[in-house]
XYZ file of C-alpha atoms in Angstrom:
243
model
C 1.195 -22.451 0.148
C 1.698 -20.576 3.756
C 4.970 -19.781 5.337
C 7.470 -16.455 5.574
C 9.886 -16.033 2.755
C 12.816 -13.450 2.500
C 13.068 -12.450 -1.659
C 16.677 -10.722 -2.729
C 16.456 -8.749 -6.047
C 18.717 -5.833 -7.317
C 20.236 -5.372 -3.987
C 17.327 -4.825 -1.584
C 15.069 -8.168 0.045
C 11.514 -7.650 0.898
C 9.573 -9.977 3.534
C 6.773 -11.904 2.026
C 3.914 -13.693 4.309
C 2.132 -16.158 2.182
C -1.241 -17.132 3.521
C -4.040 -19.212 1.678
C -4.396 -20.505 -2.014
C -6.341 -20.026 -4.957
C -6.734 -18.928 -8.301
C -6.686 -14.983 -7.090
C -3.186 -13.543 -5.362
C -4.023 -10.463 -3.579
C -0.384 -8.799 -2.794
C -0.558 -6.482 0.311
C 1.900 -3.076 0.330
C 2.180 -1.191 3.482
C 2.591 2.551 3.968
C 5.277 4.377 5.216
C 7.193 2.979 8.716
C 4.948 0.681 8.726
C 5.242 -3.874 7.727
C 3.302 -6.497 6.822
C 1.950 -7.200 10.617
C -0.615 -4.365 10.232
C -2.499 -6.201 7.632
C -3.424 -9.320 10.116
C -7.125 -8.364 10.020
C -7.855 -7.552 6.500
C -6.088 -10.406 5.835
C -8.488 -12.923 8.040
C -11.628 -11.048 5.794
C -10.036 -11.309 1.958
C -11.850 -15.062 1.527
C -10.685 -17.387 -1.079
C -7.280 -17.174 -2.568
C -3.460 -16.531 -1.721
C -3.024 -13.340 0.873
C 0.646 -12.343 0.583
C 1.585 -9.378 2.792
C 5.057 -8.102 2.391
C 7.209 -6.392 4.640
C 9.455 -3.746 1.869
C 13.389 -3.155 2.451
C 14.150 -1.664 5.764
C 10.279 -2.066 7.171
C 9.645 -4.753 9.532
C 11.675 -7.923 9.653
C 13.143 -6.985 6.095
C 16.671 -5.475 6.166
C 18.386 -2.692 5.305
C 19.245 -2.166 1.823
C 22.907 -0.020 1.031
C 20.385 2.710 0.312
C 16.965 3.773 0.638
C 14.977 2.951 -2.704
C 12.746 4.923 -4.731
C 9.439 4.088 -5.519
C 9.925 3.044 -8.748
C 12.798 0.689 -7.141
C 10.556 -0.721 -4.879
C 8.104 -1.533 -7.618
C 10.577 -3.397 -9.663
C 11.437 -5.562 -6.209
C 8.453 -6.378 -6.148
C 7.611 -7.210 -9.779
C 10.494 -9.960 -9.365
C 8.532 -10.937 -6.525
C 5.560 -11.321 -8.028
C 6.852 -12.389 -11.476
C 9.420 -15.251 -9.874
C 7.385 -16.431 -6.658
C 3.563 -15.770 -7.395
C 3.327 -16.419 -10.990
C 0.122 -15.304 -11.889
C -1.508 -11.592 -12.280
C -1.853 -10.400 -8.540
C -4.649 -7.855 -7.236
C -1.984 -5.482 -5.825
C -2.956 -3.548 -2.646
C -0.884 -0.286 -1.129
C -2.147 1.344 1.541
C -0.929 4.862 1.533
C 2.632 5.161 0.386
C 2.169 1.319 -0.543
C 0.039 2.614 -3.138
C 2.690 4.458 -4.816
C 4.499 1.216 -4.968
C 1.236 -0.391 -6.236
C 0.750 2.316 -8.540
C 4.273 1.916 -10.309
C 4.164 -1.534 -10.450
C 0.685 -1.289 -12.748
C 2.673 1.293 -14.711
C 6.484 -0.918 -15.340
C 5.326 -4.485 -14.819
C 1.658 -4.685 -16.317
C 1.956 -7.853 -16.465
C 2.069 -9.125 -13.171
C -0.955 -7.220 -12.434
C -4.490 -8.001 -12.291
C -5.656 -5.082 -10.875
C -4.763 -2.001 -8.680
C -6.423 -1.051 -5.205
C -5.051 2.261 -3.701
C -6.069 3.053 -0.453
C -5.739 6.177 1.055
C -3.200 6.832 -1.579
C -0.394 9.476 -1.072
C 1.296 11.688 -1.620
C -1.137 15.134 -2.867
C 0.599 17.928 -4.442
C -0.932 20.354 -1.858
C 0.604 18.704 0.863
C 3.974 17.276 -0.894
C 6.560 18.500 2.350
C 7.693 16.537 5.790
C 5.838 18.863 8.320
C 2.253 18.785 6.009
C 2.247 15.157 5.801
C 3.522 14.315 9.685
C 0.793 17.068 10.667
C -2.144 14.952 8.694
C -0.903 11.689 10.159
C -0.900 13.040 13.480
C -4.265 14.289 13.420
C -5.354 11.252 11.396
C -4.093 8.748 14.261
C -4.999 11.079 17.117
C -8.499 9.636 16.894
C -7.321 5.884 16.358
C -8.323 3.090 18.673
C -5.102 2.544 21.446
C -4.521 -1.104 19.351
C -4.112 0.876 16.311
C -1.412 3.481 17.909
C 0.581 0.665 19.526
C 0.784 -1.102 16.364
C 1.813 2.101 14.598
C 4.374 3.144 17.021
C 6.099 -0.128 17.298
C 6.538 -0.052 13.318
C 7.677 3.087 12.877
C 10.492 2.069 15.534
C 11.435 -1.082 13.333
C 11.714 1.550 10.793
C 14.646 2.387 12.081
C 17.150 5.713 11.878
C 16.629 5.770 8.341
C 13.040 6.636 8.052
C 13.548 10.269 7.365
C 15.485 9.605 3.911
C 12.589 7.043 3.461
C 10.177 9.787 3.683
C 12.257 11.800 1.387
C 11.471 9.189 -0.943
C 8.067 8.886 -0.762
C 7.904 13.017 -0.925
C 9.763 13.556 -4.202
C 7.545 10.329 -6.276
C 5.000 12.136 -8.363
C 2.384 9.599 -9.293
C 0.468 12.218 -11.007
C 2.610 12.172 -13.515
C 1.744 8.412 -13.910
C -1.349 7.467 -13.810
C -2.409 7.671 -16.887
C -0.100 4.997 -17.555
C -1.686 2.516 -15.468
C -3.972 1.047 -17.492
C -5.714 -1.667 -15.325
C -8.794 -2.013 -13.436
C -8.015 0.301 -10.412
C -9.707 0.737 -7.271
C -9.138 3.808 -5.058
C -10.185 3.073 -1.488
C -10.494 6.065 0.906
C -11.644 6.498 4.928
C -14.751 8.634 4.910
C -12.997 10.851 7.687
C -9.416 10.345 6.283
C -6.977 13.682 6.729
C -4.233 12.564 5.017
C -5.744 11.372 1.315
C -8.435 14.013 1.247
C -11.304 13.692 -0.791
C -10.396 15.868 -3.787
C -6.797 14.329 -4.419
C -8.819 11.053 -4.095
C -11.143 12.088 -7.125
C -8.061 13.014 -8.689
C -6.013 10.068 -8.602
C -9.285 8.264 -9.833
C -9.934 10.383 -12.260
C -6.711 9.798 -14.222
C -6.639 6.382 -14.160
C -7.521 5.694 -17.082
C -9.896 2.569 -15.371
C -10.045 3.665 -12.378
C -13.140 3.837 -9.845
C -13.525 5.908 -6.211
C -15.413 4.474 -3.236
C -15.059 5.738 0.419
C -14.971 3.869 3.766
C -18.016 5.535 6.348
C -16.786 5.884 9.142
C -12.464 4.866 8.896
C -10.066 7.380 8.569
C -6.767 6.593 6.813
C -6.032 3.388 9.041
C -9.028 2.038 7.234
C -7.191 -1.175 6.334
C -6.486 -1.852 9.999
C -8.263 -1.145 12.184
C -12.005 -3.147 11.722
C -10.949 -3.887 8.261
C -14.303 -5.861 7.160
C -15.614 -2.836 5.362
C -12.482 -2.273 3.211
C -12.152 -6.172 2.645
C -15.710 -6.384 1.318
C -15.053 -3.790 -1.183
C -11.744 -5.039 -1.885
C -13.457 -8.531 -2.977
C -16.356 -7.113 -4.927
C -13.900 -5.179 -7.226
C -11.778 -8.822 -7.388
C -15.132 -10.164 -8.573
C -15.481 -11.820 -5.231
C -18.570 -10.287 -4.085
């Protein structure tokens, strides 16, 4: 199945992006301001199978819902999703505040889940405030390839006004509180030189998954899923049993 498909649950309507088909669904969640587009290369690399990268409510070409959601929100959206359209366990993929979403999903809807991969997941108690987490971004993207700005600036506009009670929402979601309650295989995914999802909230998060793994990215910071995303993709597939 291929094609773009708008999904309406509870209110909001998320953007899915179907590519591919196969036994394995891998389900692609982007970060904050960000939408599906930024996924184009890991996509090309994920092999056999159904690639579906979503754009969530308010990100990309997915509208505005009457208010911003919560994470947990966002991971029932896509649940229906997954549970109504996909119809099998998915490997679900966040990248960075998409692993939040990724993360909650594992923890309300286990059972359209076949794994977990967090990537450069968000957001660490040290840094849980606005300025902290713009400052690590900006020094994150600061040594970014000019392709990989571009792309993030021109998201972050289709974010729209809204994207500061967005970020609220990403701020206030604790997810370690959670993970102990995600009890699937789980992969977390991290840039070698990544300064947003540093290494020791990265051993954390890990750590209290209860099956949880850590490998790191040489040489990728936290746009490790973008830009040359080969690396990421090859680990991504050898967790799927792929490799």
């Amino acid at each position: 199945m291929a094609g773009v498909e708008r999904f309406a649950h509870a209110g909001a309507t998320i953007v899915a992006e179907r590519r591919g088909h196969g036994e394995r669904a891998y389900v692609l969640i982007h970060g904050i301001g960000m939408g599906r587009s930024v996924f184009a290369d890991l996509a090309r690399h994920l092999g056999d199978g159904e690639v579906v990268p979503l754009d969530l409510p308010g990100y990309g070409e997915a509208p505005e819902p009457a208010r911003v959601l919560t994470m947990e929100r966002t991971a029932d959206l896509v649940a229906a999703y997954l549970r109504k359209r996909v119809m099998q366990p998915a490997v679900v993929i966040g990248h960075s505040m998409g692993a939040q979403v990724a993360l909650e999903i594992a923890v309300r809807h286990p059972e359209v889940v076949d794994r977990i991969v967090l990537v450069g997941p968000t957001v660490d108690p040290t840094a849980r405030s606005a300025p902290r987490q713009l400052w690590r971004l900006l020094r994150d993207i600061a040594v970014e390839s000019p392709r990989v700005i571009a792309r993030g600036a021109r998201e972050y506009v289709r974010a729209g006004p809204r994207l500061r009670a967005k970020f609220h929402a990403m701020l206030v979601h604790r997810p370690e509180d959670v993970l102990h309650l995600a009890d699937v295989p789980a992969l977390v995914l991290r840039g070698e030189d990544d300064l947003v999802a540093l290494p020791a909230w990265c051993r954390q998060v890990a750590d209290g998954l209860p099956q949880g793994r850590l490998e790191e990215v040489p040489d990728h910071g936290h746009e490790t899923m973008i830009r040359d995303a080969a690396p990421a993709a090859r680990l991504i597939r050898e967790f799927a049993g792929e490799g």
